[in-house]
Amino acid sequence: MKEIMSKNKINELFTRGVGEFIDPNGIFRKKLETSPEKVVIKFGVDPSRPDIHLGHAVVLHKLRQFQELGCKVVFLVGDITAMIGDPTGKSKIRPEIEQAEIQANMKTYLDQVDKILLKDPKVFSWTTNSDWLVSINDIIAPDNQAININVGEKTIATTPPLPGNHILAKAHHWEETRRQKDNINSYTLISLLAILRKVTFSRLIERDMFQERIKEGLPVFMNEMLYPVIQGIDSNAISNIYGSCDLEVGGTDQHFNMLVGRDIMEMNQKTPQAVLSFKLLEGTDGKEKMSKSLDNYIGITDEPNDMYGKVMSIPDSSIENYFELCTFTPMDEVEDIRKKLQKGSVNPKDIKMKLAKQIAAIYHGEDKAKKAEESFVNTFQKREVPEEMTELDGGGKTLMDILVEAEILSSKGDFRRLIEEGAVTDLSTEKKLTDVNFVPESGMKFKIGKKRFIKIK
């Protein structure tokens, strides 16, 4: 019975929410079933924006299931690839991102990932691709470093301290700041050219996003075309460091890039990684992929009331997909929900409330999810003001600045639009705000749009 349950669990790993699974000759599946503790799984993210949302969580929850079987997950933070810019899912070029912003976003990702993944070193590790994509010459070392050099049995400090552009200062800083110390090779222009000799232009240009750009007469830049190659180099580097890279996971929009990774591993006489791509979770608009840049996302650290309210705002057409990708509801129940919605035998709002409560419970627990549901009912069905609301510091700033700095709104333009629409209400007077430069006092409460409530400290 235990063996049957284990096989059922493995079967669901490769079916629920899955877009495509590439595992020629079943090499990965066999290793998973016989030696899961030897399996290494790669998941790469570019920290181009802070925070993890439900779209990321689809993959993270699947990785958690692999961890529970004993597999090691390598969480690769693409601090260098974030600077290159992958055009996945976009018809426009990603803007360049400053390194300081990437570092801040990286910290946010790492702080949040343990809400889902296990951090036990047996089943988790994280690294950055700057470890193998940055050379000593790329390093900007601090000035006036005194470096200890071992000469025989003596340790001698450099005198005078070295300037930051000195080769010894660069080498010391490079060694001290990299996460990986063993089994690692830096990739230079020479090694990149060796790989590019075996990658054809036609192979890279067949990517659907590039084809769409070409048809529309839009530019395709070389740095973007190299992105899948760099992602493949990452897989090869992970294989060097951890002994293997058995599987790479990502959204269906990453499928092409992950297949190029198979090609590059094969060029380097490695067993090519299997590829597992997942269906994309649409955002709250029900149209585009969930994305912070489109402001259609639900963050896993959103307050319970916000999270519940955002789920309630999704279109009815997204209910089934959210149940499959964002909850642990058994798939036979998800299918039953789909049939009932199709027949019109249930009220979509009631089903959506169950969905919102389940998602809030996953990230905040049953008690807070229940309170969020009660708050929603009181606020939107009974038209009452919720007892709990987000508290923000005033500090003599305008309400517009307060909301933008707290990321309640994405821009000052959003605030001006809400003011014009009469969608900002002073709850003490029940009057709509008309002054975009209004400075609130401590204790004031506001309704922002349809479902956000804030209180000034």
XYZ file of C-alpha atoms in Angstrom:
457
model
C 0.000 0.000 0.000
C 2.861 2.395 0.871
C 4.518 1.656 -2.500
C 1.252 2.379 -4.349
C 0.842 5.688 -2.488
C 4.426 6.651 -3.344
C 3.885 5.879 -7.044
C 0.638 7.856 -7.048
C 2.479 10.800 -5.498
C 5.188 10.593 -8.163
C 2.586 10.316 -10.938
C 0.908 13.502 -9.734
C 4.275 15.298 -9.793
C 4.378 14.815 -13.560
C 0.708 15.513 -14.305
C -0.864 18.139 -12.034
C -0.314 21.615 -13.429
C 2.254 20.268 -15.888
C 2.607 21.675 -19.381
C 5.246 19.263 -20.684
C 7.720 16.724 -19.292
C 10.804 15.821 -21.348
C 12.595 12.703 -20.063
C 13.929 10.583 -22.963
C 14.239 6.888 -22.017
C 12.805 7.692 -18.566
C 16.279 8.331 -17.130
C 15.129 10.918 -14.572
C 12.042 8.982 -13.499
C 14.112 5.850 -12.849
C 16.619 7.775 -10.720
C 13.783 9.437 -8.775
C 12.165 6.086 -7.994
C 15.387 4.270 -7.043
C 17.711 6.937 -5.573
C 15.783 10.155 -4.835
C 18.481 11.305 -2.380
C 20.919 11.538 -5.327
C 18.608 13.665 -7.479
C 19.570 17.331 -8.059
C 16.876 19.700 -9.331
C 17.569 23.199 -10.646
C 15.152 26.112 -10.348
C 16.429 29.467 -11.548
C 14.918 32.887 -10.932
C 16.055 36.311 -12.084
C 15.563 38.834 -9.243
C 14.410 41.565 -11.619
C 11.672 42.567 -9.154
C 11.206 41.955 -5.413
C 8.773 39.503 -3.838
C 7.510 36.051 -4.714
C 3.930 35.784 -5.992
C 1.502 32.886 -6.533
C 2.884 32.342 -10.036
C 6.326 31.555 -8.583
C 4.688 29.499 -5.844
C 3.236 27.043 -8.396
C 6.778 25.803 -9.074
C 7.950 26.140 -5.457
C 5.152 23.906 -4.125
C 6.057 21.259 -6.710
C 9.697 21.497 -5.612
C 8.619 21.040 -1.996
C 7.036 17.721 -3.016
C 10.309 16.643 -4.632
C 12.132 17.623 -1.420
C 9.767 15.442 0.620
C 10.864 12.502 -1.535
C 14.508 13.291 -0.635
C 15.649 15.281 -3.710
C 17.999 18.272 -3.427
C 16.676 21.536 -4.852
C 19.252 24.064 -6.053
C 17.681 27.523 -5.966
C 19.700 29.459 -8.516
C 19.471 33.239 -8.221
C 20.372 34.710 -11.603
C 22.059 37.904 -10.495
C 23.897 38.064 -13.845
C 21.088 36.834 -16.113
C 18.816 39.450 -14.526
C 21.115 42.043 -16.072
C 20.918 40.379 -19.510
C 17.143 40.315 -19.654
C 15.092 37.364 -20.894
C 12.250 38.552 -23.163
C 10.061 35.608 -22.124
C 6.388 36.503 -22.376
C 7.136 40.052 -23.472
C 7.076 41.782 -26.823
C 9.403 44.481 -25.501
C 12.981 44.400 -24.330
C 13.471 44.163 -20.579
C 15.158 47.341 -19.295
C 18.595 47.019 -17.755
C 18.609 46.681 -13.970
C 21.186 48.120 -11.591
C 23.243 45.636 -9.576
C 22.196 47.243 -6.247
C 18.519 46.675 -7.104
C 19.248 43.066 -8.080
C 21.021 42.447 -4.749
C 18.084 43.906 -2.782
C 15.584 41.804 -4.738
C 17.744 38.714 -4.234
C 17.616 39.147 -0.463
C 13.808 39.422 -0.606
C 13.548 36.174 -2.587
C 15.771 34.292 -0.162
C 13.884 35.647 2.861
C 10.545 34.514 1.402
C 11.389 31.173 -0.191
C 11.311 29.267 3.104
C 7.593 29.962 3.394
C 7.347 27.038 0.944
C 10.671 25.210 0.557
C 12.523 23.237 3.222
C 15.894 24.793 4.095
C 17.526 21.562 5.334
C 20.957 21.391 3.577
C 20.227 17.773 2.625
C 17.419 18.917 0.331
C 18.210 22.590 -0.307
C 21.025 24.754 -1.541
C 21.187 28.136 -3.199
C 23.760 29.825 -5.331
C 24.222 32.701 -7.777
C 25.388 32.456 -11.368
C 27.855 35.302 -10.806
C 30.050 32.597 -9.214
C 30.899 31.218 -12.662
C 29.939 34.106 -14.974
C 32.106 36.766 -13.313
C 35.894 36.706 -13.713
C 38.585 38.415 -11.642
C 38.821 41.249 -14.182
C 35.111 42.002 -13.701
C 35.521 42.475 -9.960
C 35.466 45.956 -8.431
C 37.433 45.492 -5.210
C 37.446 47.918 -2.257
C 40.411 50.295 -2.122
C 43.163 50.139 0.506
C 42.939 46.437 1.264
C 45.647 44.848 3.384
C 45.875 41.239 2.195
C 47.619 38.445 4.076
C 49.832 36.289 1.852
C 51.250 32.974 3.053
C 54.957 32.607 2.206
C 56.203 29.294 3.533
C 55.335 29.254 7.229
C 55.014 33.029 7.440
C 51.999 35.252 6.805
C 52.884 38.637 5.345
C 50.448 41.544 4.996
C 50.722 43.658 1.860
C 52.322 47.048 2.586
C 51.144 49.584 1.668
C 47.458 48.490 1.352
C 46.515 47.691 -2.233
C 44.329 49.825 -4.501
C 41.083 48.245 -5.720
C 42.342 47.825 -9.288
C 45.388 45.754 -8.237
C 45.210 42.151 -9.473
C 45.854 40.774 -5.948
C 43.043 42.911 -4.489
C 40.688 41.725 -7.242
C 41.670 38.081 -6.767
C 41.225 38.276 -2.987
C 37.798 39.932 -3.259
C 36.701 37.465 -5.943
C 37.636 34.506 -3.747
C 35.999 35.942 -0.621
C 32.671 36.893 -2.205
C 31.810 33.778 -4.236
C 29.487 31.218 -2.643
C 30.947 28.192 -4.381
C 34.573 27.376 -3.632
C 35.003 23.867 -5.082
C 34.414 22.132 -8.423
C 33.770 25.406 -10.184
C 35.049 26.811 -13.453
C 34.603 30.400 -14.528
C 33.288 30.791 -18.056
C 35.372 33.125 -20.181
C 34.896 34.417 -23.718
C 36.967 31.432 -24.919
C 34.662 28.881 -23.251
C 31.565 30.761 -24.459
C 32.878 30.702 -28.043
C 33.530 26.962 -27.737
C 29.844 26.461 -26.909
C 28.572 28.897 -29.563
C 30.453 26.955 -32.264
C 27.940 24.144 -31.676
C 24.776 26.282 -31.356
C 23.245 27.367 -34.653
C 21.595 30.705 -35.301
C 18.505 28.909 -36.627
C 18.209 27.006 -33.327
C 18.103 30.217 -31.272
C 15.934 32.249 -33.642
C 13.197 29.571 -33.700
C 12.055 30.734 -30.291
C 8.427 31.860 -30.625
C 9.019 35.218 -28.927
C 11.766 36.089 -31.394
C 9.581 34.992 -34.313
C 6.805 37.318 -33.117
C 9.264 40.216 -32.859
C 10.581 39.601 -36.377
C 7.063 39.470 -37.854
C 6.234 42.794 -36.182
C 9.476 44.384 -37.387
C 10.795 44.768 -33.835
C 14.492 44.379 -32.969
C 16.009 41.208 -31.500
C 19.268 41.979 -29.695
C 22.208 39.615 -29.372
C 22.235 39.723 -25.569
C 18.663 38.360 -25.593
C 19.568 35.625 -28.061
C 22.415 34.568 -25.780
C 20.113 34.266 -22.770
C 19.135 30.579 -23.402
C 22.832 29.738 -23.900
C 23.769 31.353 -20.566
C 20.889 29.498 -18.880
C 22.274 26.263 -20.325
C 25.750 27.124 -19.019
C 24.154 27.477 -15.566
C 22.885 23.887 -15.765
C 26.337 22.653 -16.768
C 27.936 24.606 -13.880
C 25.464 23.156 -11.366
C 26.273 19.678 -12.665
C 29.985 20.370 -12.014
C 29.362 21.640 -8.483
C 26.696 19.193 -7.247
C 27.656 16.093 -9.238
C 24.620 16.230 -11.519
C 21.778 18.419 -12.736
C 19.021 15.878 -13.275
C 15.996 18.130 -13.803
C 15.254 21.773 -14.524
C 11.814 23.169 -13.733
C 10.063 26.363 -14.826
C 7.009 27.768 -16.532
C 6.047 26.798 -20.080
C 7.504 30.151 -21.168
C 10.922 28.786 -20.111
C 10.569 25.509 -22.023
C 12.780 26.559 -24.950
C 15.553 27.823 -22.656
C 15.535 24.592 -20.637
C 15.813 22.483 -23.798
C 18.888 24.488 -24.849
C 20.293 23.523 -21.439
C 19.985 19.862 -22.473
C 21.983 20.625 -25.640
C 24.808 22.346 -23.753
C 25.091 19.596 -21.135
C 25.308 17.022 -23.918
C 28.105 19.042 -25.610
C 30.017 18.744 -22.308
C 29.555 14.955 -22.113
C 27.001 15.220 -19.297
C 23.724 13.331 -18.979
C 21.254 15.970 -20.222
C 18.794 17.294 -17.664
C 15.145 16.313 -17.883
C 12.781 19.268 -18.355
C 9.539 19.825 -16.449
C 7.529 22.888 -17.449
C 4.367 24.028 -15.677
C 1.242 25.761 -16.864
C 1.381 29.507 -16.370
C -0.841 31.104 -13.759
C -2.729 34.047 -15.166
C -2.911 37.207 -13.099
C -5.962 38.762 -11.457
C -6.940 40.204 -14.841
C -7.473 36.655 -16.150
C -5.534 37.454 -19.323
C -1.809 38.006 -18.894
C 0.689 35.847 -17.012
C 0.899 36.883 -13.344
C 3.533 39.600 -13.133
C 4.513 42.426 -10.824
C 5.236 44.670 -13.791
C 1.615 44.267 -14.927
C 0.311 44.787 -11.358
C -1.901 41.699 -11.684
C -0.131 39.635 -9.032
C -0.947 38.191 -5.605
C 2.152 38.150 -3.380
C 2.686 35.252 -0.971
C 3.436 37.836 1.753
C 0.320 39.927 1.054
C -1.771 40.569 4.162
C -4.559 37.945 4.597
C -7.336 40.447 3.803
C -5.527 41.688 0.690
C -4.777 38.152 -0.475
C -8.388 37.050 0.033
C -9.746 40.136 -1.713
C -7.414 39.778 -4.697
C -8.433 36.145 -5.213
C -12.084 37.220 -5.121
C -11.308 39.692 -7.924
C -10.198 37.044 -10.452
C -12.639 36.330 -13.310
C -14.813 33.214 -13.051
C -12.945 31.691 -15.996
C -9.781 31.447 -13.846
C -11.317 29.564 -10.912
C -10.450 26.061 -12.142
C -6.852 26.982 -13.019
C -6.290 28.606 -9.604
C -7.652 25.511 -7.828
C -5.296 23.256 -9.803
C -2.175 25.412 -9.538
C -2.550 27.236 -6.196
C -4.239 24.749 -3.840
C -3.907 21.161 -2.670
C -7.519 20.284 -3.562
C -7.548 16.756 -5.075
C -7.849 16.820 -8.862
C -11.086 14.795 -8.865
C -12.646 17.579 -6.747
C -11.237 20.224 -9.103
C -12.834 18.384 -12.018
C -16.145 18.258 -10.113
C -15.940 22.042 -9.548
C -15.283 22.570 -13.264
C -18.357 20.532 -14.251
C -20.598 22.354 -11.771
C -19.403 25.756 -12.993
C -19.975 24.666 -16.589
C -23.516 23.523 -15.840
C -24.243 26.639 -13.801
C -25.366 24.512 -10.851
C -23.272 26.546 -8.381
C -22.732 30.243 -7.759
C -19.171 31.102 -8.915
C -18.846 33.589 -6.044
C -19.381 30.815 -3.468
C -16.747 28.624 -5.134
C -14.388 31.593 -5.319
C -14.808 32.218 -1.586
C -13.703 28.627 -0.894
C -10.733 29.182 -3.191
C -9.753 32.463 -1.514
C -9.974 30.920 1.946
C -7.827 27.933 0.932
C -5.110 30.116 -0.577
C -5.066 32.479 2.417
C -4.844 29.458 4.757
C -1.813 28.051 2.923
C 0.224 31.209 3.598
C -1.340 32.557 6.812
C -3.046 29.636 8.568
C -6.706 28.691 9.054
C -7.509 31.289 11.728
C -6.326 34.292 9.710
C -7.967 32.902 6.578
C -11.279 32.651 8.433
C -10.950 36.232 9.693
C -10.161 37.404 6.156
C -13.334 35.707 4.933
C -15.385 37.357 7.700
C -13.844 40.731 6.863
C -14.699 40.276 3.184
C -18.305 39.363 3.969
C -18.690 42.332 6.338
C -17.023 44.774 3.975
C -18.455 43.792 0.618
C -21.680 41.971 1.399
C -22.771 43.840 4.521
C -20.989 47.036 3.477
C -19.170 47.353 6.816
C -15.656 48.714 7.390
C -13.196 45.949 8.407
C -11.790 46.021 11.939
C -8.282 45.135 10.766
C -6.621 47.240 8.078
C -3.118 48.049 6.900
C -1.462 50.695 9.105
C 0.926 53.149 7.459
C 3.187 55.862 8.850
C 2.086 59.385 7.994
C 5.061 61.553 8.859
C 3.525 64.685 7.359
C 3.583 63.227 3.836
C 0.773 63.418 1.302
C -1.563 60.423 1.106
C -0.338 59.916 -2.451
C 3.303 59.573 -1.335
C 2.366 57.304 1.577
C 0.474 54.871 -0.664
C 3.150 54.766 -3.374
C 6.031 54.303 -0.903
C 4.140 51.463 0.808
C 3.482 49.911 -2.642
C -0.269 49.987 -2.044
C -0.312 51.780 -5.403
C 2.316 51.370 -8.101
C 2.550 55.056 -9.101
C 1.370 58.587 -8.386
C -0.522 58.399 -11.658
C -2.635 55.569 -10.190
C -3.516 57.777 -7.213
C -4.516 60.701 -9.454
C -6.699 58.368 -11.509
C -8.443 57.059 -8.375
C -9.065 60.626 -7.195
C -10.616 61.510 -10.569
C -12.833 58.413 -10.365
C -13.950 59.279 -6.816
C -12.424 56.041 -5.539
C -10.608 57.399 -2.438
C -12.874 57.844 0.587
C -12.208 59.430 3.986
C -14.050 56.916 6.208
C -14.512 59.379 9.092
C -16.588 61.732 6.911
C -17.650 59.269 4.160
C -16.571 61.948 1.671
C -14.597 61.358 -1.523
C -11.166 62.989 -1.621
C -10.638 65.523 -4.401
C -7.223 66.941 -3.430
C -4.305 64.895 -4.787
C -1.961 66.636 -2.323
C -4.056 65.856 0.772
C -1.933 65.329 3.925
C -3.675 62.956 6.375
C -3.512 63.175 10.161
C -2.801 60.349 12.581
C -5.779 58.026 13.110
C -7.488 58.779 9.798
C -8.848 55.817 7.827
C -9.315 55.557 4.077
C -10.875 53.250 1.542
C -8.670 53.035 -1.566
C -10.461 51.680 -4.620
C -12.905 48.838 -4.040
C -11.094 46.576 -1.611
C -8.182 48.307 0.141
C -8.468 49.932 3.555
C -5.665 51.774 5.331
C -5.173 53.587 8.627
C -2.603 56.324 9.285
C -0.493 55.708 12.395
